[in-house]
Amino acid sequence: MATTIFVSNEQGNTVTVIDSKTLKTVKTIPVSRRPRGIIMNPNYKEVYVAAGDGDTIDVIDTSKLAVTRHLDSGPDPELMAVDHKGQRMYIANEDDSQVTIMDIKSGRVLGTIAVGVEPEGMAVSPDDKYTVATSESTSMAHVIDNASMKLIANVLVDTRPREAKFTADGSQVWVSSEVGGTIAVIDTKTWKIIKKIGFAVPGVRPEELQPVGMQFSKDGKLLFAALGPANRVAVIDTKTYEVKKYILVGQRPWHMALDPDGTKLYVANGLTNDLTIIDVASLEALKSVPVGRLPWGVAVMP
Amino acid sequence: MRSKPNLAFCQRPAVYAGLSLVLVALLSAGAAGDAATAASAAAATVRVTYLGKAYDEPPPLSLMQKVLTDEGLEGARLAIHDDNQTGRFLNLKFVLDEDVVPAGGDVVAKAKQILANGPAIIVADLKAPDLLAVADLPEAKNAIIFNIRSSDERLRQADCRANVFHIIPDWAMRADALAQYLIWKKWNRWFVLKGTLPSDNEYVAAVERAAGRFGGKIVDEKTYKFSTGAARSDTGYQQIQTQMPEATEGAGSYDVVWVADTDQAFGEYVPYRTYDPKPVVGTQGLIAVAWHPSYEQYAGMQLHDAFERFAKRDMTERDYTAWLAVRAIGEAAIRSGKTDVKALRDYLLSDAFTVAGDKGVGMSFRSWDHQLRQPILIAGPRAVVSISPQQGFLHPKFLTDTLGYDQPESKCKFH
């Protein structure tokens, strides 16, 4: 079965649509300025694209492969997360140190929550109870109680946290710190860090090992982490917290998405303007295909 | 939504002689506080004093360059705001006191006032002689003084002080950063055109040192005596058009003109007017700076946006160094959970300390001279051209230590 891959191109102001079978570009969709965060609605009917300089979120209708409406995200949206019912969107407003909670259908803002400086990474827990927002300059993972729309914990992590991901069982949230060069594993019962994972590659300077985008494997046994300036994707065993492998990809890998069947990982390489396809079983990079200028994020649809 | 952030923590009367640091409540390291509860409990406070002097300076050569009276200060104000954005989650409060004395004012007397009740954290927007006078006060012995203004090498070498931390790069770092780029371009034949000030000569010494380190060749060195008059008279450019080719004639075969004009007397006039059609680099033309209004990488754009909304103008290098000084203290307090000056000083010098300044790497202080190691931007008038250190220049510990004085070359001895 072919999967449709959507890649946001930060400098190209486009979203590239690729067919996973042919690996050919099906369509290039023009979007608002500086598209970065890109996520799929769990119902696969809509793709949301955060356009930071457009101060809007573009909504792509997946049946038309075109932008059909916009959500008033508040200023400078960078990344967002959708709950598992596909009803609410949690948006990081990078310039305003706040998280906006929006009803997707109506586009109505349900609330805003003040967090640290430059919020970026966003993740909703599997039970939809919590949202974690990471603030890059403040270096915290802020935990929002979704029902009350209040902060219940603020966890100090290493410098410049970029992304947060919950494990499938919701017992942990993993947070990548770009400049700190670590991934913090946070227990969601106590909201305390239980493990910090670092990286080492012979011949690569430590300051280049900067984790950004993350993705769990479908079985939850592995975490993939893009190490931007090191041009590699690290593969971490989620039980032992050991790094199993570093997979060489294009330059400045940023964010990634897993094929819905779990067999392939798609990685956006910012500086080489391409997308690397990784085979999850063998942990090998299979191929890279060209996309638009400065690819940033990836979303997939079966 | 794009309004000026709340400045409640930064506004205060100019004269302040109180406690430099007030520890109101103990802070538990790494504590995860709630914003709501944090506001109700008494917060531990870190007090930072911005100490400046309104020096008489010649107007900039370019009309495009505005004369700013709050350069540096606005950077410190924004950083205090940023520090408090984080501090509120940790029950930690940052306060900025602002003391800028007039051109003829007594900065030492002001410093004595600030230091009257014990060690203080001072962001010094001062030229080298004033900075040293403040740093050498007996009561400043245990203070933390950030140099955000002076690029004089002596402050990192023979005249280094244990209580001074240099955020701004010195001439050596700038010359090395530019030299690495020129060597990478294989433009290694340099013609130096210098002014007559002592600081111009110091800058030229840094260029000569960079040539020696990285394989550049200075093919000629000329001094240009610029008689300052009314730079902005109607016919000014006509004279300059004939003067600059004369000044750059007969230099032999070279790749670039390297201008050494540290006080902006003539450098801006050199590009496009040289005898030979060559690029101009140095203190004008292609420059080496800690920050540039056109720089956008590594979230630099976010900082520009935030600064512009805050101060309603571009962020200059001095705004950036002031911002970074206050961010460094914020980072030290937030990470260490400590608020007393000695503990913060220890943390600033520890291996654990790094501060992010939107240049892609964590930055830290060199133990041997307290200079902040950092990437340096290589910038033209309206765009960043590159960032040094360049590919291929290696160092066993920090690549950024290829810029400026490395440990074995340092003449600094802290007493």
XYZ file of C-alpha atoms in Angstrom:
717
model
C 0.000 0.000 0.000
C 1.312 3.334 -0.920
C 1.658 6.065 1.658
C 1.448 9.779 0.917
C 4.291 11.802 2.435
C 3.974 15.537 3.110
C 7.159 17.576 3.639
C 7.166 21.245 4.722
C 9.865 23.355 3.040
C 10.749 26.257 5.338
C 12.478 28.381 2.707
C 10.453 27.287 -0.288
C 7.075 28.216 1.238
C 5.750 24.928 -0.123
C 4.717 21.453 0.949
C 6.059 18.632 -1.221
C 3.741 15.639 -1.607
C 5.473 12.321 -2.355
C 4.075 8.903 -3.197
C 5.948 6.330 -1.096
C 5.791 3.648 -3.771
C 7.287 5.576 -6.654
C 9.085 8.085 -4.399
C 8.114 10.706 -6.944
C 6.721 14.142 -6.169
C 2.993 14.031 -6.795
C 2.387 17.692 -6.138
C 4.020 20.811 -4.713
C 1.492 22.798 -2.701
C 2.150 26.523 -2.189
C 1.554 27.511 1.452
C 1.928 30.594 3.657
C 5.358 31.972 4.524
C 7.937 29.947 6.482
C 6.171 26.609 6.904
C 7.746 24.479 9.636
C 5.596 22.253 11.893
C 3.461 19.844 9.866
C 1.064 17.308 11.382
C -1.700 14.977 10.251
C -5.167 14.855 11.765
C -5.717 11.316 13.116
C -8.677 11.082 10.705
C -6.224 11.660 7.804
C -8.563 14.211 6.230
C -6.473 17.266 7.011
C -2.814 18.241 7.284
C -1.886 21.267 9.400
C 1.088 23.430 8.465
C 2.415 26.096 10.856
C 3.550 29.096 8.797
C 5.609 31.174 11.227
C 5.992 34.321 9.134
C 2.444 34.040 7.850
C 1.155 34.029 11.455
C -1.277 31.306 10.444
C -1.817 27.572 10.233
C -2.652 26.396 6.734
C -5.063 23.474 6.464
C -4.440 21.107 3.554
C -7.395 18.965 2.493
C -5.807 15.577 1.774
C -8.413 14.660 -0.840
C -7.739 17.849 -2.812
C -4.036 18.269 -1.960
C -4.598 22.001 -1.613
C -4.866 24.574 1.172
C -8.577 24.946 1.776
C -8.676 27.015 4.956
C -6.547 28.744 7.579
C -6.582 28.631 11.349
C -5.868 31.828 13.255
C -3.013 30.434 15.292
C -1.832 33.621 16.925
C 1.616 35.028 16.066
C 4.532 32.928 14.841
C 3.300 29.357 15.192
C 6.207 26.905 15.021
C 4.968 23.471 15.995
C 1.711 22.012 17.199
C 0.068 18.795 18.328
C -3.418 17.414 17.860
C -5.250 15.286 20.418
C -6.083 11.712 19.499
C -9.720 12.489 18.776
C -8.608 15.060 16.231
C -10.611 17.808 17.940
C -8.172 20.074 19.708
C -4.935 21.597 18.540
C -2.162 22.746 20.875
C -0.004 25.406 19.201
C 3.402 26.742 20.265
C 3.505 30.510 19.624
C 7.241 30.941 19.488
C 7.417 34.734 19.677
C 4.819 35.105 22.379
C 5.921 32.571 24.995
C 2.524 30.965 25.024
C 0.580 27.898 24.001
C -2.734 28.398 22.195
C -5.433 25.737 22.532
C -7.811 25.690 19.600
C -10.964 23.845 18.599
C -10.023 22.528 15.170
C -13.477 22.439 13.648
C -14.501 25.970 14.525
C -11.013 27.472 14.726
C -12.076 29.016 18.038
C -9.354 29.663 20.636
C -10.275 27.840 23.815
C -7.452 29.228 25.884
C -3.859 30.429 26.013
C -1.247 29.377 28.533
C 1.900 31.342 29.348
C 5.003 29.145 29.159
C 8.750 29.838 28.872
C 10.580 31.749 26.143
C 10.381 30.344 22.578
C 8.030 27.388 22.993
C 8.503 24.801 20.277
C 8.045 21.071 20.874
C 4.447 19.973 21.526
C 3.069 16.549 22.449
C -0.304 15.313 23.679
C -0.347 12.248 25.974
C -1.972 9.085 24.555
C -4.958 9.516 26.921
C -5.284 13.187 25.896
C -4.960 14.286 29.540
C -1.697 16.196 29.259
C 0.191 18.316 26.763
C 3.908 18.903 27.046
C 5.386 22.092 25.558
C 9.142 22.638 25.442
C 10.539 26.177 25.641
C 13.837 26.592 23.839
C 15.284 29.602 25.658
C 13.884 28.710 29.058
C 14.982 25.068 28.681
C 11.903 23.555 30.254
C 9.284 20.962 29.483
C 5.999 22.533 30.612
C 3.196 20.119 31.455
C -0.334 21.361 30.751
C -3.387 19.693 32.268
C -5.691 19.686 29.255
C -8.944 19.708 31.212
C -8.135 22.728 33.382
C -5.760 24.297 30.803
C -3.272 24.995 33.611
C 0.402 24.214 34.074
C 0.962 21.410 36.549
C 4.734 20.949 36.223
C 7.787 22.631 34.714
C 10.755 20.336 34.250
C 14.181 21.915 33.711
C 16.000 20.007 30.960
C 19.248 20.655 29.075
C 19.703 23.711 26.861
C 17.335 24.367 23.929
C 14.726 21.607 24.130
C 13.233 21.089 20.676
C 10.763 18.235 20.700
C 8.707 16.097 23.109
C 7.286 12.630 22.444
C 5.171 10.436 24.708
C 5.718 6.684 24.768
C 2.689 4.734 23.511
C 1.732 3.677 27.057
C 1.982 7.263 28.268
C 4.348 6.380 31.113
C 7.201 8.517 29.804
C 7.785 11.636 27.778
C 11.090 12.040 25.948
C 12.508 15.539 25.389
C 15.400 16.346 23.015
C 17.786 19.199 23.948
C 19.595 20.535 20.913
C 22.439 22.602 22.376
C 22.642 20.447 25.522
C 23.108 17.434 23.254
C 20.921 15.098 25.324
C 17.514 13.461 25.443
C 15.766 13.535 28.828
C 13.387 10.708 29.723
C 10.694 12.043 32.057
C 8.421 9.857 34.207
C 4.856 11.105 33.744
C 3.780 10.018 37.240
C 6.272 12.243 39.019
C 7.250 14.565 36.140
C 10.879 13.974 37.080
C 13.784 13.116 34.806
C 14.717 9.452 35.216
C 17.400 9.249 32.539
C 19.496 11.464 30.300
C 20.852 10.011 27.084
C 23.967 11.456 25.426
C 25.620 10.746 22.090
C 29.131 9.963 20.858
C 30.344 9.314 17.332
C 34.057 8.823 16.609
C 35.333 11.635 14.422
C 32.346 13.882 15.075
C 32.784 16.778 17.476
C 30.523 16.589 20.545
C 28.944 20.004 19.862
C 27.633 18.685 16.533
C 25.661 15.891 18.204
C 22.481 17.898 18.631
C 19.221 15.923 18.895
C 16.153 17.611 17.414
C 13.320 15.572 15.847
C 12.298 12.246 17.407
C 10.116 9.302 16.457
C 9.320 6.033 18.238
C 9.178 2.805 16.220
C 5.746 1.229 15.893
C 6.554 -1.476 18.474
C 7.951 1.193 20.812
C 11.273 -0.630 21.167
C 13.293 2.031 19.387
C 13.505 5.794 19.361
C 14.944 7.554 16.338
C 16.529 10.947 16.969
C 17.790 13.279 14.231
C 21.182 14.762 15.200
C 21.039 17.857 12.955
C 24.641 19.074 12.433
C 26.052 15.516 12.756
C 24.076 14.442 9.664
C 22.926 11.283 11.424
C 19.873 9.647 12.921
C 20.571 7.945 16.255
C 18.700 4.736 17.090
C 18.059 4.287 20.825
C 16.888 1.116 22.579
C 14.002 2.376 24.732
C 14.544 -0.329 27.386
C 18.278 -0.025 27.961
C 18.547 3.641 26.847
C 21.629 2.617 24.846
C 22.320 4.089 21.415
C 22.344 1.078 19.039
C 23.329 2.769 15.838
C 23.966 6.044 14.045
C 22.540 6.115 10.527
C 24.157 8.546 8.094
C 21.526 10.589 6.242
C 21.581 13.970 4.412
C 22.777 17.238 5.911
C 21.001 18.694 8.947
C 18.277 16.084 9.439
C 15.502 17.851 11.345
C 12.126 16.137 11.782
C 10.803 12.776 10.651
C 7.744 10.548 10.410
C 7.145 6.825 10.461
C 5.216 5.090 7.707
C 1.837 3.995 9.157
C 2.862 0.338 8.642
C 5.991 0.982 10.695
C 8.494 -0.320 8.126
C 9.955 2.955 6.884
C 11.147 6.176 8.455
C 11.145 9.417 6.440
C 13.710 12.034 7.480
C 13.767 15.666 6.235
C 17.331 16.906 5.564
C 17.354 20.698 5.786
C 20.632 21.550 4.071
C 20.619 18.984 1.257
C 16.973 19.656 0.361
C 16.067 15.983 0.382
C 14.231 13.247 2.263
C 16.014 10.077 3.395
C 14.071 6.817 3.572
C 15.292 4.501 6.332
C 14.363 0.811 6.485
C 13.334 0.163 10.084
C 14.058 -3.595 10.059
C 17.653 -3.321 8.848
C 18.257 0.240 10.171
C 19.784 1.172 6.837
C 19.261 4.318 4.780
C 17.746 3.120 1.501
C 17.517 6.210 -0.609
C 17.227 10.016 -0.588
C 14.816 11.874 -2.810
C 14.736 15.606 -3.585
C 12.087 17.846 -2.012
C 11.792 21.667 -1.738
C 14.092 24.268 -0.189
C 15.078 23.747 3.452
C 12.770 20.813 4.315
C 11.710 20.940 7.981
C 8.949 18.500 8.949
C 7.224 15.372 7.676
C 3.659 14.018 7.981
C 2.300 10.789 6.467
C -1.053 9.361 5.390
C -1.787 5.703 4.562
C -0.238 40.848 20.920
C 2.902 42.556 19.679
C 3.141 44.919 22.605
C 6.139 45.730 24.729
C 6.625 43.104 27.448
C 6.024 44.051 31.018
C 9.047 45.789 32.413
C 8.010 45.762 36.021
C 11.254 44.155 37.105
C 13.542 46.563 35.309
C 12.257 49.975 36.191
C 13.837 51.692 39.107
C 15.386 54.998 40.105
C 18.889 55.528 38.758
C 20.601 55.825 42.127
C 20.839 52.578 43.964
C 23.036 51.695 46.873
C 21.225 48.819 48.476
C 22.013 45.168 48.779
C 23.545 43.777 45.656
C 21.856 40.493 46.210
C 18.869 39.633 48.277
C 18.255 36.067 49.164
C 14.651 35.949 50.209
C 13.827 32.316 49.823
C 15.841 29.217 49.329
C 15.711 27.701 45.911
C 15.746 23.972 45.479
C 17.851 22.932 42.511
C 15.919 21.638 39.538
C 12.616 22.101 41.325
C 9.524 21.968 39.177
C 7.426 24.836 40.457
C 3.973 25.899 39.438
C 3.678 29.381 38.020
C 0.654 30.109 40.149
C 2.159 29.000 43.429
C 5.510 30.541 42.556
C 3.951 33.969 42.353
C 2.546 33.704 45.846
C 5.737 32.592 47.607
C 8.585 35.033 48.168
C 11.123 34.666 45.385
C 14.902 34.535 45.649
C 16.331 37.570 43.879
C 19.358 38.069 41.673
C 20.238 41.720 41.204
C 22.252 42.870 38.178
C 23.541 46.426 37.735
C 24.115 47.931 34.315
C 26.958 50.406 34.691
C 27.635 52.631 31.700
C 29.048 55.977 30.687
C 27.645 58.263 27.996
C 30.968 58.813 26.190
C 31.321 61.647 23.694
C 31.623 59.908 20.368
C 31.921 61.185 16.798
C 28.772 60.709 14.726
C 28.883 57.592 12.534
C 30.085 58.111 8.943
C 26.953 56.593 7.501
C 23.706 58.483 7.867
C 22.024 55.074 7.873
C 23.629 54.342 11.198
C 21.513 55.878 13.923
C 23.036 57.540 16.953
C 21.776 55.401 19.808
C 21.681 56.430 23.440
C 20.407 53.116 24.785
C 22.751 50.741 22.968
C 23.493 47.781 25.222
C 20.932 48.826 27.804
C 17.992 47.554 25.767
C 19.733 44.193 25.384
C 20.156 43.899 29.145
C 16.510 44.840 29.662
C 15.305 42.178 27.247
C 17.497 39.537 28.885
C 16.148 40.375 32.346
C 12.695 39.864 30.910
C 13.800 36.509 29.435
C 15.428 35.456 32.717
C 12.224 36.249 34.596
C 10.143 34.289 32.084
C 12.081 31.233 33.253
C 12.573 32.374 36.834
C 8.854 32.567 37.527
C 8.664 28.775 37.201
C 11.478 28.371 39.727
C 10.573 31.052 42.229
C 13.522 33.130 41.162
C 13.440 36.826 40.365
C 15.935 38.894 38.367
C 16.185 42.665 38.828
C 18.113 45.131 36.679
C 19.439 48.396 38.092
C 20.514 50.988 35.550
C 23.341 53.410 36.273
C 24.650 55.349 33.287
C 26.852 58.294 34.257
C 27.245 61.324 31.935
C 30.339 61.792 29.731
C 32.242 63.664 32.413
C 30.774 61.635 35.248
C 32.636 59.680 37.880
C 32.045 56.039 37.089
C 34.330 54.861 39.894
C 32.315 56.729 42.517
C 29.187 55.170 41.085
C 30.770 51.734 41.209
C 31.746 52.288 44.855
C 28.112 53.014 45.620
C 27.007 49.841 43.862
C 29.611 47.788 45.703
C 29.055 49.409 49.105
C 27.150 46.485 50.508
C 29.165 43.610 49.150
C 29.921 41.865 45.880
C 27.693 42.818 42.968
C 26.990 41.626 39.436
C 27.879 44.427 37.044
C 27.308 44.630 33.300
C 30.005 47.118 32.330
C 29.318 49.230 29.263
C 32.698 50.914 29.688
C 35.893 51.580 27.772
C 39.036 49.823 28.957
C 40.491 52.476 31.345
C 37.158 52.916 33.149
C 36.582 49.174 33.237
C 39.973 48.588 34.867
C 39.428 51.402 37.352
C 36.194 49.766 38.476
C 37.595 46.231 38.473
C 40.593 47.310 40.568
C 38.498 48.756 43.397
C 39.198 46.729 46.539
C 35.464 46.265 47.074
C 35.120 44.817 43.548
C 37.410 41.900 44.328
C 34.619 39.350 44.566
C 32.288 40.989 42.062
C 31.306 39.616 38.658
C 31.980 42.280 36.031
C 30.926 41.565 32.453
C 32.841 43.429 29.762
C 30.281 43.985 27.004
C 32.039 46.832 25.205
C 35.820 46.771 24.965
C 37.670 44.663 22.384
C 41.073 45.746 23.727
C 43.330 42.726 23.869
C 45.204 43.923 26.935
C 42.101 43.251 29.039
C 42.519 39.552 28.159
C 46.323 39.606 28.301
C 48.628 41.667 30.540
C 45.758 43.625 32.100
C 43.410 40.708 32.667
C 41.428 40.638 35.911
C 39.936 37.664 37.712
C 36.671 39.503 38.372
C 36.132 40.470 34.712
C 34.299 38.215 32.233
C 34.506 39.214 28.580
C 31.380 38.659 26.536
C 32.502 40.803 23.610
C 35.187 39.291 21.359
C 38.586 40.989 21.326
C 40.509 42.189 18.254
C 42.410 38.912 18.070
C 39.226 36.845 17.824
C 37.839 39.143 15.163
C 41.034 39.166 13.087
C 41.341 35.370 13.377
C 37.713 34.842 12.350
C 38.124 37.011 9.274
C 41.529 35.500 8.456
C 40.114 31.959 8.562
C 37.450 32.944 6.062
C 39.971 34.645 3.749
C 42.268 31.613 3.894
C 39.298 29.374 3.120
C 38.635 31.603 0.094
C 42.354 31.439 -0.791
C 42.478 35.243 -0.638
C 45.648 35.213 1.409
C 47.447 38.337 0.170
C 46.400 41.277 2.283
C 47.058 44.998 1.958
C 46.557 46.714 5.306
C 45.289 50.293 5.341
C 45.305 51.660 8.855
C 44.323 54.760 10.780
C 46.486 56.548 13.288
C 44.847 55.711 16.604
C 46.574 53.446 19.144
C 43.593 51.077 18.835
C 44.120 50.963 15.049
C 47.673 49.822 15.681
C 46.473 47.243 18.163
C 44.046 45.924 15.580
C 46.820 45.733 12.979
C 48.903 43.715 15.424
C 45.980 41.271 15.626
C 45.875 41.064 11.812
C 49.627 40.404 11.702
C 49.210 37.709 14.326
C 46.377 36.111 12.319
C 48.527 36.172 9.164
C 51.238 34.314 11.034
C 48.854 31.745 12.487
C 46.863 30.881 9.406
C 49.211 31.560 6.478
C 48.127 34.999 5.308
C 50.646 37.400 3.773
C 50.611 41.111 4.439
C 51.999 42.513 1.191
C 51.902 46.161 2.241
C 50.875 48.354 5.131
C 49.928 51.999 4.708
C 48.786 54.600 7.191
C 45.957 56.838 6.134
C 45.828 60.173 7.896
C 42.293 61.371 7.857
C 41.805 64.967 8.866
C 38.388 65.077 10.406
C 36.319 67.955 9.257
C 32.693 68.230 8.345
C 32.186 64.741 7.000
C 28.774 65.602 5.767
C 29.430 68.657 3.660
C 27.758 68.736 0.268
C 30.857 67.990 -1.751
C 32.286 65.439 0.642
C 32.035 62.462 -1.635
C 33.827 64.178 -4.503
C 36.970 64.627 -2.459
C 36.764 61.147 -1.061
C 36.455 59.754 -4.563
C 39.907 61.089 -5.376
C 41.469 60.554 -1.943
C 40.728 56.840 -1.571
C 42.356 55.695 -4.836
C 45.444 57.694 -3.861
C 45.531 56.065 -0.461
C 45.340 52.593 -1.952
C 47.643 53.088 -4.934
C 50.911 51.215 -5.375
C 50.323 48.396 -2.920
C 51.554 45.669 -5.242
C 49.620 42.490 -5.876
C 47.017 41.711 -3.247
C 43.627 40.005 -2.845
C 41.890 42.234 -0.294
C 42.299 45.597 1.387
C 42.220 45.035 5.122
C 41.061 48.258 6.762
C 42.067 49.017 10.349
C 39.877 51.923 11.421
C 38.606 51.101 14.884
C 36.919 54.430 15.550
C 35.125 54.812 12.211
C 37.118 57.744 10.859
C 37.406 56.734 7.187
C 36.843 52.981 6.746
C 33.325 53.339 5.456
C 34.714 55.336 2.506
C 37.119 52.663 1.263
C 34.822 50.096 -0.442
C 34.286 50.752 -4.174
C 36.904 53.498 -4.175
C 40.143 51.504 -4.031
C 42.755 51.959 -6.766
C 42.483 48.280 -7.706
C 39.083 46.586 -7.871
C 39.447 44.559 -4.658
C 37.137 43.639 -1.796
C 37.468 45.512 1.494
C 37.524 43.649 4.805
C 38.391 44.467 8.407
C 36.768 47.051 10.625
C 34.567 48.062 7.670
C 33.420 46.261 4.541
C 33.366 42.565 5.406
C 33.484 42.608 9.206
C 33.844 40.069 12.030
C 31.238 40.569 14.755
C 29.529 38.809 17.637
C 26.133 39.776 16.236
C 24.636 41.378 13.141
C 21.137 42.672 12.345
C 20.991 40.457 9.229
C 21.881 37.222 11.028
C 19.028 34.711 11.041
C 20.391 31.203 11.660
C 20.063 29.123 14.839
C 16.969 30.982 15.984
C 18.766 34.312 15.506
C 15.612 35.464 13.775
C 13.575 34.865 16.935
C 15.972 37.014 18.952
C 15.802 39.809 16.359
C 12.010 39.655 16.376
C 11.862 39.733 20.160
C 14.352 42.593 20.359
C 12.648 44.633 17.689
C 9.277 44.338 19.368
C 10.896 45.255 22.659
C 13.161 48.150 21.624
C 11.596 49.186 18.294
C 14.945 49.037 16.509
C 17.641 46.628 15.280
C 19.760 44.711 17.759
C 23.378 45.909 17.619
C 26.434 43.979 18.713
C 26.508 45.775 22.066
C 22.828 45.046 22.628
C 23.666 41.408 22.009
C 26.667 41.299 24.354
C 24.630 42.978 27.103
C 21.773 40.549 26.483
C 24.164 37.612 26.603
C 25.795 38.784 29.848
C 22.436 38.918 31.614
C 21.405 35.600 30.041
C 24.664 34.057 31.295
C 23.871 35.111 34.864
C 20.301 33.871 34.414
C 21.528 30.531 33.171
C 23.999 30.230 36.056
C 21.314 30.981 38.665
C 18.689 28.760 37.066
C 21.032 25.797 36.578
C 22.926 26.012 39.861
C 19.936 26.965 41.981
C 22.226 29.484 43.713
C 21.879 33.230 43.959
C 24.954 34.478 45.831
C 27.670 36.112 43.744
C 30.428 33.726 44.734
C 28.415 30.632 43.875
C 27.376 32.164 40.554
C 30.974 33.034 39.764
C 32.051 29.463 40.520
C 29.283 28.132 38.315
C 30.188 30.469 35.413
C 33.704 28.995 35.489
C 32.652 25.364 35.939
C 32.561 22.739 33.197
C 28.795 22.524 33.625
C 28.220 26.089 32.439
C 27.153 26.904 28.908
C 24.937 29.663 27.640
C 22.985 29.517 24.382
C 23.247 32.699 22.354
C 21.529 31.683 19.120
C 24.795 30.772 17.425
C 24.305 27.015 17.321
C 26.628 25.952 20.130
C 26.686 26.269 23.886
C 29.192 28.978 24.833
C 31.477 29.031 27.872
C 34.289 31.054 29.422
C 37.942 30.296 28.785
C 39.519 29.509 32.133
C 42.780 31.291 31.310
C 41.418 34.773 30.528
C 37.616 34.626 31.136
C 36.858 35.361 27.487
C 33.590 33.847 26.224
C 34.403 31.403 23.426
C 31.934 31.864 20.621
C 31.380 31.617 16.875
C 32.035 34.927 15.083
C 29.854 36.183 12.243
C 31.514 37.323 9.017
C 29.135 39.923 7.673
C 28.737 42.366 4.825
C 26.651 45.544 5.215
C 23.316 43.797 4.729
C 23.944 40.041 4.934
C 25.935 37.491 6.888
C 28.513 35.929 4.559
C 29.838 33.131 6.783
C 30.425 32.051 10.362
C 33.884 31.287 11.775
C 35.561 29.036 12.840
C 35.802 27.747 9.275
C 35.876 24.131 8.156
C 39.327 22.656 8.435
C 40.672 24.768 11.311
C 41.040 22.259 14.084
C 41.412 22.350 17.841
C 41.592 19.415 20.257
C 38.990 20.873 22.657
C 36.844 23.668 21.269
C 36.879 24.726 17.622
C 36.028 28.223 18.835
C 39.390 28.268 20.645
C 41.022 28.663 17.219
C 39.818 32.282 17.504
C 41.870 34.551 19.760
C 44.375 33.645 22.435
C 44.508 29.965 23.290
C 45.797 28.801 26.652
C 49.466 28.244 25.688
C 49.716 31.750 24.160
C 47.947 33.581 26.947
C 49.849 36.190 28.918
C 47.053 36.527 31.426
C 47.914 35.888 35.057
C 45.103 36.267 37.547
C 46.209 37.492 40.946
